[in-house]
Coordinates of C-alpha atoms and ligand atoms in Angstrom, one line a residue:
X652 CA -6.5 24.6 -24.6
X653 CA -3.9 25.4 -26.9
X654 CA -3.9 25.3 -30.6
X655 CA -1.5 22.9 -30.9
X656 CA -2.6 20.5 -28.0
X657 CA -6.2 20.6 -30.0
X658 CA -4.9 19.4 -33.4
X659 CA -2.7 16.8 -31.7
X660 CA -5.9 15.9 -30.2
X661 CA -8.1 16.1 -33.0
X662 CA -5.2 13.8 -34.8
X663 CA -5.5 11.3 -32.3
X664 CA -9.3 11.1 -32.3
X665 CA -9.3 10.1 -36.1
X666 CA -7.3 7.0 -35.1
X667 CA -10.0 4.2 -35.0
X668 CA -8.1 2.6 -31.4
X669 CA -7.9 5.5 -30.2
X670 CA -11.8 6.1 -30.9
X671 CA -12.4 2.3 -29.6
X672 CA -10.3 3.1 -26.2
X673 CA -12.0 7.0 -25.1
X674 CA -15.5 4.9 -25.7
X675 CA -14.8 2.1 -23.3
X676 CA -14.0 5.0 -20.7
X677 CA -16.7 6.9 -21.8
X678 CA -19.2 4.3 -21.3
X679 CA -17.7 3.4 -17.9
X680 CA -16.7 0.1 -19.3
X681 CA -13.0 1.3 -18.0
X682 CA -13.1 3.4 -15.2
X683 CA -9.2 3.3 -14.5
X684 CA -6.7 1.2 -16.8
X685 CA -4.6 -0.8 -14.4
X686 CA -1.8 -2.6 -15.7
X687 CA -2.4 -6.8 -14.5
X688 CA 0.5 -8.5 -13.9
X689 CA 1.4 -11.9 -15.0
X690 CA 4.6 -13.7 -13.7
X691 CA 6.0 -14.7 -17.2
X692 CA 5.6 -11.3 -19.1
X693 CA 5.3 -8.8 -16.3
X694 CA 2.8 -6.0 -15.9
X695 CA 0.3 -5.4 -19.0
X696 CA -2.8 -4.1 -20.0
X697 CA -4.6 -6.4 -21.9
X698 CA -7.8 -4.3 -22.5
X699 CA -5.3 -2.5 -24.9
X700 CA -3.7 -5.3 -26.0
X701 CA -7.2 -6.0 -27.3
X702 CA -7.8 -2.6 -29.1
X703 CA -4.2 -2.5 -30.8
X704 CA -3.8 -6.2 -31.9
X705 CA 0.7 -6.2 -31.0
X706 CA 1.3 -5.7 -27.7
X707 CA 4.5 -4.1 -28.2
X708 CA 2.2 -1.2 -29.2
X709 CA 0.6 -0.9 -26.2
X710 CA 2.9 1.1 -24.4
X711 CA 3.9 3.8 -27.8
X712 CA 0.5 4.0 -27.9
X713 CA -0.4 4.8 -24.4
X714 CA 2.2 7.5 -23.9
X715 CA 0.9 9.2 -27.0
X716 CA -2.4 9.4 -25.4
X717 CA -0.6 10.6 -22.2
X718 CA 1.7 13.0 -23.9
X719 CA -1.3 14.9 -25.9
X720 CA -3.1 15.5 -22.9
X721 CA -5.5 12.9 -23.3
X722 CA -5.0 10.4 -20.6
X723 CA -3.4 10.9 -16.9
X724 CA -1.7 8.7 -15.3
X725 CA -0.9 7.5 -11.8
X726 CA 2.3 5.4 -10.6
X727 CA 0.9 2.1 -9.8
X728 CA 3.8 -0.1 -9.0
X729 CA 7.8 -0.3 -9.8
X730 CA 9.3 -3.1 -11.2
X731 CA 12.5 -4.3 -10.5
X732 CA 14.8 -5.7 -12.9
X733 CA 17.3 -8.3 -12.9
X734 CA 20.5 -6.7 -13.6
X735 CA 22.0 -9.5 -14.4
X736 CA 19.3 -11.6 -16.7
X737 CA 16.8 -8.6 -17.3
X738 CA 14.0 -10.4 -15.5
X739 CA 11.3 -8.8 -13.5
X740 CA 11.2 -12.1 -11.6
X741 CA 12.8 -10.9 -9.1
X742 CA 12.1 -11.4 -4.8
X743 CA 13.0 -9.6 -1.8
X744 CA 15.1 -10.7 0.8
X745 CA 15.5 -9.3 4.0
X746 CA 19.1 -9.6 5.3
X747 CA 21.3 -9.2 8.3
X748 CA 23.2 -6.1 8.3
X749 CA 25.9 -8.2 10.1
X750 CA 26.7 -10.6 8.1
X751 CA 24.1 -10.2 5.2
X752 CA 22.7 -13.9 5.5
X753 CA 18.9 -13.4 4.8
X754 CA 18.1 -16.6 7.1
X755 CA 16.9 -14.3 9.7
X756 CA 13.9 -14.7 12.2
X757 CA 11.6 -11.4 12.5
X758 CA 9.7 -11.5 15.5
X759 CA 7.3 -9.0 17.6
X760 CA 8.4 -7.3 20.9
X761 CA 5.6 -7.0 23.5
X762 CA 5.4 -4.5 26.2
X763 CA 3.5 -5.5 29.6
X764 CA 2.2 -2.1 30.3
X765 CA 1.6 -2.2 34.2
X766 CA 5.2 -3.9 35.0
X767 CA 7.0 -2.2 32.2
X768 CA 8.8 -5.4 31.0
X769 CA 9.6 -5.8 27.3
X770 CA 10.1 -8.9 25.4
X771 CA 9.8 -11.0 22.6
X772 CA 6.6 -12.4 22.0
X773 CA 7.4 -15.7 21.8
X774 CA 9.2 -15.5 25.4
X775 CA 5.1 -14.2 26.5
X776 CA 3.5 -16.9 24.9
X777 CA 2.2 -19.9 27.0
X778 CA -0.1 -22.5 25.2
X779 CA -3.1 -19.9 23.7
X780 CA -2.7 -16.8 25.5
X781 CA 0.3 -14.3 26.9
X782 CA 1.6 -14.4 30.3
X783 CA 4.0 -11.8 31.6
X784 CA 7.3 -13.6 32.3
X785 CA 8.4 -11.3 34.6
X786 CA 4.7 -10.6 36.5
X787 CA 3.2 -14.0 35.6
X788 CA 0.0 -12.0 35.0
X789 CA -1.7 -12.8 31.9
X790 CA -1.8 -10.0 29.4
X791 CA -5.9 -9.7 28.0
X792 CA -6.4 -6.9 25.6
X793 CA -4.2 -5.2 23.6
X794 CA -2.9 -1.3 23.7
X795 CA -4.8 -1.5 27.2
X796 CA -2.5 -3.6 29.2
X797 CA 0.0 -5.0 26.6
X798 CA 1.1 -3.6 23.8
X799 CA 3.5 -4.6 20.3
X800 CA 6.9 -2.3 21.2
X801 CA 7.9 -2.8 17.4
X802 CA 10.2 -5.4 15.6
X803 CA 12.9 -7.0 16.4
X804 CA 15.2 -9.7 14.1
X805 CA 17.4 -12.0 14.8
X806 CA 19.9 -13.7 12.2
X807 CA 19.8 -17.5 12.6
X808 CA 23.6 -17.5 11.2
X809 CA 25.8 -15.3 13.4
X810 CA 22.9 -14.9 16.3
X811 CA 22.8 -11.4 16.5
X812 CA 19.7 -9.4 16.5
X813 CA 18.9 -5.7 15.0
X814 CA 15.8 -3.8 14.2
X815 CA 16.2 -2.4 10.6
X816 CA 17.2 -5.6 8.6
X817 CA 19.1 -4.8 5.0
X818 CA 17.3 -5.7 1.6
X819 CA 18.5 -7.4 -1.2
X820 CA 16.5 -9.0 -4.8
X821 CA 16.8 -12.3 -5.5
X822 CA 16.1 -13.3 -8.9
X823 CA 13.8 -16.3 -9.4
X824 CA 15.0 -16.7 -12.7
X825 CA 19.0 -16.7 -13.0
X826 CA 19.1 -17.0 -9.1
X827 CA 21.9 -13.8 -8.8
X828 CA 21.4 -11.4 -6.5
X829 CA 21.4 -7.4 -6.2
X830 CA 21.0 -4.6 -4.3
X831 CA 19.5 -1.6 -4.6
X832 CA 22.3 -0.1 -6.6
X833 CA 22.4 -2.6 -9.4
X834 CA 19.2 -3.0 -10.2
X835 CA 17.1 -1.2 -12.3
X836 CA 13.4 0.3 -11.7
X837 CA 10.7 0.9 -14.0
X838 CA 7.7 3.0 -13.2
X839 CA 4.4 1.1 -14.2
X840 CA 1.2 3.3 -14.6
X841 CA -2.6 3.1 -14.0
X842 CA -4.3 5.4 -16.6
X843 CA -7.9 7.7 -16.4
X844 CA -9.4 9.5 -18.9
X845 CA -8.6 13.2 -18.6
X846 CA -11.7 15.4 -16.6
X847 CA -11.1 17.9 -19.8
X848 CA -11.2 15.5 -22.1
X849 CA -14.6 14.0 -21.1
X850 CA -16.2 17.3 -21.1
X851 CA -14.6 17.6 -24.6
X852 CA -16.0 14.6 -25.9
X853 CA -19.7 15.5 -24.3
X854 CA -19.1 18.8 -26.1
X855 CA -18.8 16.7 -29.4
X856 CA -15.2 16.2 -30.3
X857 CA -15.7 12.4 -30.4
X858 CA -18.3 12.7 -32.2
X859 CA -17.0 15.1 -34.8
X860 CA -14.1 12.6 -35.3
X861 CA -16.6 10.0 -35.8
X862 CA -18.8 11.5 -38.3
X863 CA -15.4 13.0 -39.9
X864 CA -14.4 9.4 -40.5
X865 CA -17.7 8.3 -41.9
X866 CA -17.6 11.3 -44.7
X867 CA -14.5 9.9 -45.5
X868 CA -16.0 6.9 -45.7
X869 CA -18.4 7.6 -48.2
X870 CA -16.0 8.8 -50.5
X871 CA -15.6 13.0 -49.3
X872 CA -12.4 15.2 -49.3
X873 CA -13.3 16.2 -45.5
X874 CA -11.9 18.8 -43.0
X875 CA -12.5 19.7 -39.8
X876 CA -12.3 22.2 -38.0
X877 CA -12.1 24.0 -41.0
X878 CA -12.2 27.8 -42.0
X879 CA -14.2 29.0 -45.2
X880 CA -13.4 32.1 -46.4
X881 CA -17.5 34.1 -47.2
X882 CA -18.2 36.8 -49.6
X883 CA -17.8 39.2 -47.2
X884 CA -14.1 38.1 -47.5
X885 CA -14.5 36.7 -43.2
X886 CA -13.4 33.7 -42.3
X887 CA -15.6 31.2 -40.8
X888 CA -15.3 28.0 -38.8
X889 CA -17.6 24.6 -39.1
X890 CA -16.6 21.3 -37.3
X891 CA -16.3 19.7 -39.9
X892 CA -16.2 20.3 -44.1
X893 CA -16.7 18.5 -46.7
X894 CA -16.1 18.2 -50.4
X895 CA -17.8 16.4 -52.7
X896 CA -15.5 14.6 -55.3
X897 CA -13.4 16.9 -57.5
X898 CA -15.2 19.7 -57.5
X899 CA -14.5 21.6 -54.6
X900 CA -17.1 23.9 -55.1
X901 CA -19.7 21.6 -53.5
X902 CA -18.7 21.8 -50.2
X903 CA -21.0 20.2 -47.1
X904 CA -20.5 22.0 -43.7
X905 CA -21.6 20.3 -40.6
X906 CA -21.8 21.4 -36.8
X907 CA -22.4 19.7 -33.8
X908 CA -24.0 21.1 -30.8
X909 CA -25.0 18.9 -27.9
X910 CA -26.6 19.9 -24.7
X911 CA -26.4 18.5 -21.2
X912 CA -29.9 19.9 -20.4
X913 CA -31.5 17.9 -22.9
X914 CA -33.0 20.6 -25.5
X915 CA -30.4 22.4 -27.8
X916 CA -30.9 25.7 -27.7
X917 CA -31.5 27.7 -31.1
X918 CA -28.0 29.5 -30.7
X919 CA -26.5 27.2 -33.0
X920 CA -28.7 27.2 -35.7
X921 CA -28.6 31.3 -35.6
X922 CA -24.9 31.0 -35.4
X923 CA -24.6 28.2 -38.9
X924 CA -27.5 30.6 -40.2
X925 CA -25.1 33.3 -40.0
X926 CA -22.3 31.3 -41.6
X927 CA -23.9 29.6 -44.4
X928 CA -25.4 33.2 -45.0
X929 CA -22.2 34.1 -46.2
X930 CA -20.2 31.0 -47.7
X931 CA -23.5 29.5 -49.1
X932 CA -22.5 25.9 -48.9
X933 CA -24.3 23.1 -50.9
X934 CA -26.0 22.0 -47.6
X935 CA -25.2 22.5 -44.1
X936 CA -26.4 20.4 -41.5
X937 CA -26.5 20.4 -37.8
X938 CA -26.4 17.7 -35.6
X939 CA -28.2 18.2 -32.1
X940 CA -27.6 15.7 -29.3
X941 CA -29.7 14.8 -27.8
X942 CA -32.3 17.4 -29.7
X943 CA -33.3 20.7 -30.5
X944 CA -35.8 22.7 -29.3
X945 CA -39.1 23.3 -31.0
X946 CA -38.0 27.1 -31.9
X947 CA -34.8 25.9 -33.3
X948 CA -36.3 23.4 -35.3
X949 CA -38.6 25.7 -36.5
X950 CA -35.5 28.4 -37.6
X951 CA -33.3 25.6 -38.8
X952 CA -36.5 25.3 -41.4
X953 CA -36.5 28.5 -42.6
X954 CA -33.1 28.8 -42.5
X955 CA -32.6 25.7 -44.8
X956 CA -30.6 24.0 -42.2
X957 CA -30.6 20.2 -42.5
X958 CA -31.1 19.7 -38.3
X959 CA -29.9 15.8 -37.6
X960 CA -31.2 14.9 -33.5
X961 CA -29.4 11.7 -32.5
X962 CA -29.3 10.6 -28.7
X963 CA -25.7 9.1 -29.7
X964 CA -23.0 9.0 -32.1
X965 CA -24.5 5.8 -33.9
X966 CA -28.3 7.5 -34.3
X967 CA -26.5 10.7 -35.9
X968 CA -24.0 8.6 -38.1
X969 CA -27.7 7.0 -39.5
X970 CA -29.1 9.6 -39.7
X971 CA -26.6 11.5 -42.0
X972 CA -26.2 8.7 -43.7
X973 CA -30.5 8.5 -45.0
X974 CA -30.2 12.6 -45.7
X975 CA -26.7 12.1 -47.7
X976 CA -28.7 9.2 -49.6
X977 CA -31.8 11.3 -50.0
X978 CA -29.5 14.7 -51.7
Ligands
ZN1092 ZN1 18.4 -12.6 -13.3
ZN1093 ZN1 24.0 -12.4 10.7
ZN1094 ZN1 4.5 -7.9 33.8

């Protein structure tokens, strides 16, 4: 990922909608955001709707999601516009290429496979069933002895027939009509959360931006990720850092680490250790989802290491919040 692309990101994931949106799909509450349409408004996506309150934000604030890598989306329908009136009201009509009257009669044409004889199906039909009329057999099961040749119209205006009819939009609402030349298309999109962005999130960006926003909350200058420069003149980087009021002095790092095989390893805590060595922070804490292992626990101890273990954002929010209360 790209530096840039990451602090877009990591701009997005402060913005509480945005937060409210990546957990629906991250719970599987949305799998895929499909736009529904309603015949008054046109295509919308009202799950958003919910999460930004103005629905002409929906759409701003979709792209932005797309644009930063965040979503991906998939063409899901076009809409056709009225040039005329604007609406997306708007009908097909299949026309003549003759005389362009859309008053035209589409019909199947059937093929009696052992005389060879090809009709329209309505000359075949006699009561219930199909009877050859050039054979008089009855035709029984279709592609074995009979089968549909294709399509054939015929315009009930000037009475001649063709295959391919012509198409034209009809709109419902100021009733002019357009072809394919006038009018105007608009792409409308079905939207999944990105693959990298859901191993991102299990790999604690989400959560970083949620426990980013609850510092702030209580009242701390916070960063994240942030470099502090150590004795040793090196820079180092925590998820997130925080300052306590105006002294800037009292700074609180915190890292995340969370494991998909349940135990968090002690790598982390020897990797803050080495850190806080060297910037000597008021207090550092590390949060572990879902835990840490007994050796890790044991070093983040001895280390001085405040270890959080939360099996989700909401335990490790709590959790903070009773050791920032306890300080
Ligand atoms: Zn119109
Ligand atoms: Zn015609
Ligand atoms: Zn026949």
């Amino acid at each position: 990922m790209q530096k840039a692309e990451k602090k877009e990101k990591l701009e997005l994931y402060r913005d509480r909608n945005v937060q409210i949106l990546l957990s629906n799909f991250l719970s599987g509450q949305i799998k895929t955001l499909e736009p529904v349409y309603d015949p008054q408004t046109g295509y919308h996506y009202p799950a958003v709707e919910t999460i930004v309150g103005d629905a002409s934000q929906v759409e701003p604030f979709l792209s932005k999601l797309y644009d930063a890598g965040v979503l991906e989306k998939k063409l899901f329908d076009k809409v056709i516009f009225c040039p005329k009136c604007g609406s997306a009201d708007v009908s097909f009509h299949y026309c003549c290429p003759f005389c362009k009257s859309f008053d035209i009669q589409k019909s199947s044409l059937i093929e009696h496979v052992k005389c060879g004889y090809m009709d329209l199906e309505a000359n075949f039909r006699q009561g219930d069933q199909y009877v050859c009329p050039k054979c008089h057999e009855p035709l029984r099961k279709i592609d074995v002895d009979y089968r549909k040749a294709g399509i054939w119209c015929t315009c009930k205006d000037c009475s001649k027939s063709f295959d391919i009819p012509v198409s034209e939009h009809f709109c419902r609402s100021c009733h002019a009509v357009s072809t394919f030349e006038e009018a105007s298309l608009k792409d409308v999109y079905s939207y999944t959360l990105k693959e990298n962005v859901k191993a991102e999130s299990s790999l604690s960006w989400f959560l970083a931006a949620a426990i980013r926003e609850f510092l702030v909350q209580e009242g701390l200058k916070v960063e994240g990720p942030a470099f502090l420069k150590g004795k040793s003149g090196a820079n180092h980087s925590f998820d997130i850092v925080a300052y306590k009021g105006a002294e800037s002095q009292k700074v609180i790092v915190v890292d995340l680490a969370t494991s998909t095989e349940n135990v968090v390893s002690e790598q982390p805590v020897i990797a803050l250790f080495a850190k806080i060595f060297d910037v000597s922070p008021e207090r550092a804490y590390l949060i572990a989802i879902p835990k840490l292992s007994e050796n890790a626990k044991k070093m983040a101890e001895l280390y001085n290491i405040h270890a959080i273990e939360a099996k989700n954002q909401g335990e490790a929010i709590a959790s903070l919040r009773e050791k920032l209360k306890a300080v």
